[in-house]
PDB file of C-alpha atoms in Angstrom:
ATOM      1  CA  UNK A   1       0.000   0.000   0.000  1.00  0.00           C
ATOM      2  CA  UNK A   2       1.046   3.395  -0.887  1.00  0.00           C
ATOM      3  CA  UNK A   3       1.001   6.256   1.663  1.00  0.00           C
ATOM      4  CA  UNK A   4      -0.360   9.461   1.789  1.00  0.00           C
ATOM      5  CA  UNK A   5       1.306  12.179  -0.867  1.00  0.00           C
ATOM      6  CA  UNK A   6      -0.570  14.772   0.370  1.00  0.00           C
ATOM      7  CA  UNK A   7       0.289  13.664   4.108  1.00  0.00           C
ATOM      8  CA  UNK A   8       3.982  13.495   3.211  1.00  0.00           C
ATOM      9  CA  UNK A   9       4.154  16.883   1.537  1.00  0.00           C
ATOM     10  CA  UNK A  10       2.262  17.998   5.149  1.00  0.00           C
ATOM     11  CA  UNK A  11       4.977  16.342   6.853  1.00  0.00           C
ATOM     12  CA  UNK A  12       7.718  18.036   4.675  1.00  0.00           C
ATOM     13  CA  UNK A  13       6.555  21.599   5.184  1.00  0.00           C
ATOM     14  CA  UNK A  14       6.857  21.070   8.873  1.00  0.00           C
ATOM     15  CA  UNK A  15       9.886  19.350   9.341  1.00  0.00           C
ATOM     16  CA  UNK A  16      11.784  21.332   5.689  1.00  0.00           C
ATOM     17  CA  UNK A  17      15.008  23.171   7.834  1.00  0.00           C
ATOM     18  CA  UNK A  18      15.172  20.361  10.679  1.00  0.00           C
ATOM     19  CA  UNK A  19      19.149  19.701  10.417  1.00  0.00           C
ATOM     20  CA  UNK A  20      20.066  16.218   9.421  1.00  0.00           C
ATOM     21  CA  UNK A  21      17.161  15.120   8.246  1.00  0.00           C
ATOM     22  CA  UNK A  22      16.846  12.752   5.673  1.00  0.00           C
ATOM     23  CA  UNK A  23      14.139  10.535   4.405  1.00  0.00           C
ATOM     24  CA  UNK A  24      13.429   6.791   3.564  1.00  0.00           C
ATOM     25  CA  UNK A  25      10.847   4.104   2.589  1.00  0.00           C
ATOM     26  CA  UNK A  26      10.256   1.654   5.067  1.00  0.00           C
ATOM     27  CA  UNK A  27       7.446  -0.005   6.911  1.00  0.00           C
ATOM     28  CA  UNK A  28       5.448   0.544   3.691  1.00  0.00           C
ATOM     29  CA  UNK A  29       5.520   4.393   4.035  1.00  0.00           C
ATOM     30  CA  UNK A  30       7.962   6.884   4.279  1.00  0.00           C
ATOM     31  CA  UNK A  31      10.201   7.483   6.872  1.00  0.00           C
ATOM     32  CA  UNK A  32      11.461  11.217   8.114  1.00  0.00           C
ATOM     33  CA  UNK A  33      14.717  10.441  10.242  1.00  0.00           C
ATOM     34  CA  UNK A  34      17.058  13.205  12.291  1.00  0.00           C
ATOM     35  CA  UNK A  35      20.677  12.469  11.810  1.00  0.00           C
ATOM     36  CA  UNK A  36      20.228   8.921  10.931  1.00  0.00           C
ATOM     37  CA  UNK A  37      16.723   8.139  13.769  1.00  0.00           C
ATOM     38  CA  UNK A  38      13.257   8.066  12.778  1.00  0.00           C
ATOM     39  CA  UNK A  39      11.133  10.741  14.017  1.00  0.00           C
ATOM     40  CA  UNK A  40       7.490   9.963  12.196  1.00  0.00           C
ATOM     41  CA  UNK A  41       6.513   7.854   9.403  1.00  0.00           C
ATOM     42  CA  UNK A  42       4.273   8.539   6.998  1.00  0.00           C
ATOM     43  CA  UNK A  43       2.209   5.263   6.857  1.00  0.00           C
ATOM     44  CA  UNK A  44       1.380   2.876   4.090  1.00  0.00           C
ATOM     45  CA  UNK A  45      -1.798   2.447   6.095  1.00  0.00           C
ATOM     46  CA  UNK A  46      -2.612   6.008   6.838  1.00  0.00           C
ATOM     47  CA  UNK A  47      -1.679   8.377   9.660  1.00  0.00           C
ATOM     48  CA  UNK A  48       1.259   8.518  11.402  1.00  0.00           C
ATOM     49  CA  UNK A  49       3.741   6.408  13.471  1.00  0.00           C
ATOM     50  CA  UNK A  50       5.543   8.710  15.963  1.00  0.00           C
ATOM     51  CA  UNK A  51       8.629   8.675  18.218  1.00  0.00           C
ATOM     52  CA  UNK A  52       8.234   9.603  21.340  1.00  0.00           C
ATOM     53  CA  UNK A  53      10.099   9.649  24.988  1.00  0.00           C
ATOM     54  CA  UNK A  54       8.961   6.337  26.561  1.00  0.00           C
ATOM     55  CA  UNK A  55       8.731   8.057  29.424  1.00  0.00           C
ATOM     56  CA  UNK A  56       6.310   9.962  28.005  1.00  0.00           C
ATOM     57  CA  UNK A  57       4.455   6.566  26.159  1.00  0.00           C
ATOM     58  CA  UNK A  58       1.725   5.679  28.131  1.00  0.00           C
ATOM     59  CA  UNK A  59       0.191   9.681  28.571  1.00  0.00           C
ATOM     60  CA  UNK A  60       0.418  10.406  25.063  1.00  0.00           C
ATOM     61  CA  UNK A  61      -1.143   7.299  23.554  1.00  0.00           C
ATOM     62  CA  UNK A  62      -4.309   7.947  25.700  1.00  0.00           C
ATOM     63  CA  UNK A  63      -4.690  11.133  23.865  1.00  0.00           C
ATOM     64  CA  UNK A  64      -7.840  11.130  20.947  1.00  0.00           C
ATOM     65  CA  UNK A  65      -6.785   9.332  17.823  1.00  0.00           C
ATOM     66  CA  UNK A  66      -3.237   7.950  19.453  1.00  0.00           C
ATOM     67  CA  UNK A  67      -2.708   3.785  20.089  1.00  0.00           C
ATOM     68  CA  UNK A  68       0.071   2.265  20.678  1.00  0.00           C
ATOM     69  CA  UNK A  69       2.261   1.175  17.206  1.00  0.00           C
ATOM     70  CA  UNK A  70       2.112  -2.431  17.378  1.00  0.00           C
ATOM     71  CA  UNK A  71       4.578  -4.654  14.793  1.00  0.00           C
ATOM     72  CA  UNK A  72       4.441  -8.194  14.307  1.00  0.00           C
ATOM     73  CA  UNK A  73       1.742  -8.689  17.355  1.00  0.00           C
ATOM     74  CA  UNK A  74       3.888  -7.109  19.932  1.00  0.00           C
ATOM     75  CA  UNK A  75       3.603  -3.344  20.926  1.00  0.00           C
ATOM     76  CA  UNK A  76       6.543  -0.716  20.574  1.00  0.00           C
ATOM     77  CA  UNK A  77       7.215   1.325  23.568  1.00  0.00           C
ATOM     78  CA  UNK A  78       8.120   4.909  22.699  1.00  0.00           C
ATOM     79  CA  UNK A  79       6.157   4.778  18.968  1.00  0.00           C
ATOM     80  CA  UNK A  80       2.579   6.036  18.538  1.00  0.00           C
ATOM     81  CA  UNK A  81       0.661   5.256  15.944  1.00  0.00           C
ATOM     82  CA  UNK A  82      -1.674   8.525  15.144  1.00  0.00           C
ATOM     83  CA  UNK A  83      -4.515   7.640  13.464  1.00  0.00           C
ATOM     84  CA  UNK A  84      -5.263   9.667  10.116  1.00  0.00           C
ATOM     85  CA  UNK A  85      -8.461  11.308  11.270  1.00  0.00           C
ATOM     86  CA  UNK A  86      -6.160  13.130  13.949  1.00  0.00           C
ATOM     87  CA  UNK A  87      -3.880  13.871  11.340  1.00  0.00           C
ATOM     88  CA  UNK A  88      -6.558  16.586   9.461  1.00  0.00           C
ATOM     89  CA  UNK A  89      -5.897  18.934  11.616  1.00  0.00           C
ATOM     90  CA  UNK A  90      -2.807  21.283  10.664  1.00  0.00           C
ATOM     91  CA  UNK A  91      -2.091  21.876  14.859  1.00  0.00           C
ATOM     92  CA  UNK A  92      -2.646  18.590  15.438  1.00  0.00           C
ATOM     93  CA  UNK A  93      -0.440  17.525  12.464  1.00  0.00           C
ATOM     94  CA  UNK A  94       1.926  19.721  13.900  1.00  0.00           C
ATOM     95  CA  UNK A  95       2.146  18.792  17.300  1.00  0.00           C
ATOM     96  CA  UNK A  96       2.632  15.041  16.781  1.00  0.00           C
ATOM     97  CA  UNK A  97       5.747  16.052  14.098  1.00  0.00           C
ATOM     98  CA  UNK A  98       7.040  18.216  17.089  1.00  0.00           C
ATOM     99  CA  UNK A  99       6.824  15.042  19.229  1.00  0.00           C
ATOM    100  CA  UNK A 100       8.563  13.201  17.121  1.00  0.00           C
ATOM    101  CA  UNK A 101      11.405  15.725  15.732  1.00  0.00           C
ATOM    102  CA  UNK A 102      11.686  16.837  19.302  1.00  0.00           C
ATOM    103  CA  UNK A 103      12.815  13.335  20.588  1.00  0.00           C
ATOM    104  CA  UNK A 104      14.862  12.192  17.676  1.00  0.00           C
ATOM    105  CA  UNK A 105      17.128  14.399  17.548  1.00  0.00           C
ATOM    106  CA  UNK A 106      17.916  14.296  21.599  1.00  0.00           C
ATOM    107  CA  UNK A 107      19.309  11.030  20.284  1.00  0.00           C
ATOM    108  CA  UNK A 108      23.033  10.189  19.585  1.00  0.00           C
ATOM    109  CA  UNK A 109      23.337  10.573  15.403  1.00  0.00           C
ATOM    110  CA  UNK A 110      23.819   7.397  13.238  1.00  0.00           C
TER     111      UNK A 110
END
């Protein structure tokens, strides 16, 4: 399955001057990384899979249209999945990016 063009060119605008950032097809979608870590995917399925602080996990997938990114039956601590619907709204668009940006690049580079 293809992802979301229009969602990707969304994506693109927000996270444009981030330093280091690069971008790659995986998981069916395309990938944004931060000096060499993923900080959101654009999905094949629609929405958003998001890096966060695990520390930070369990609050922010309670929050509307967030669940926790699950891969091969087993869930991923510190990656949301944000479902498209959520993904509409340009703030809300923009907050999950931040998330995900944010966190990535507090990582050591690849």
């Amino acid at each position: 399955m293809a992802y979301d063009e229009h969602l990707a060119d969304r994506v693109r605008e927000l996270v444009g001057r981030e330093s280091g950032l690069t971008e790659k097809r995986m998981f069916g979608g395309l990938a944004m990384l931060v000096h060499g870590n993923m900080a959101v995917v654009v999905r094949g399925a629609g929405g958003l899979m998001v890096r966060v602080e695990p520390a930070e996990f369990d609050r922010l997938r309670a929050e509307p249209g967030a669940t926790a990114t699950v891969m091969r039956g087993r869930p991923m601590r510190g990656w949301i999945t944000v479902d498209p619907s959520t993904c509409a709204s340009d703030t809300d668009l923009a907050r999950w990016v931040a998330r995900g940006v944010s966190y990535a690049g507090t990582l050591p580079a690849k």
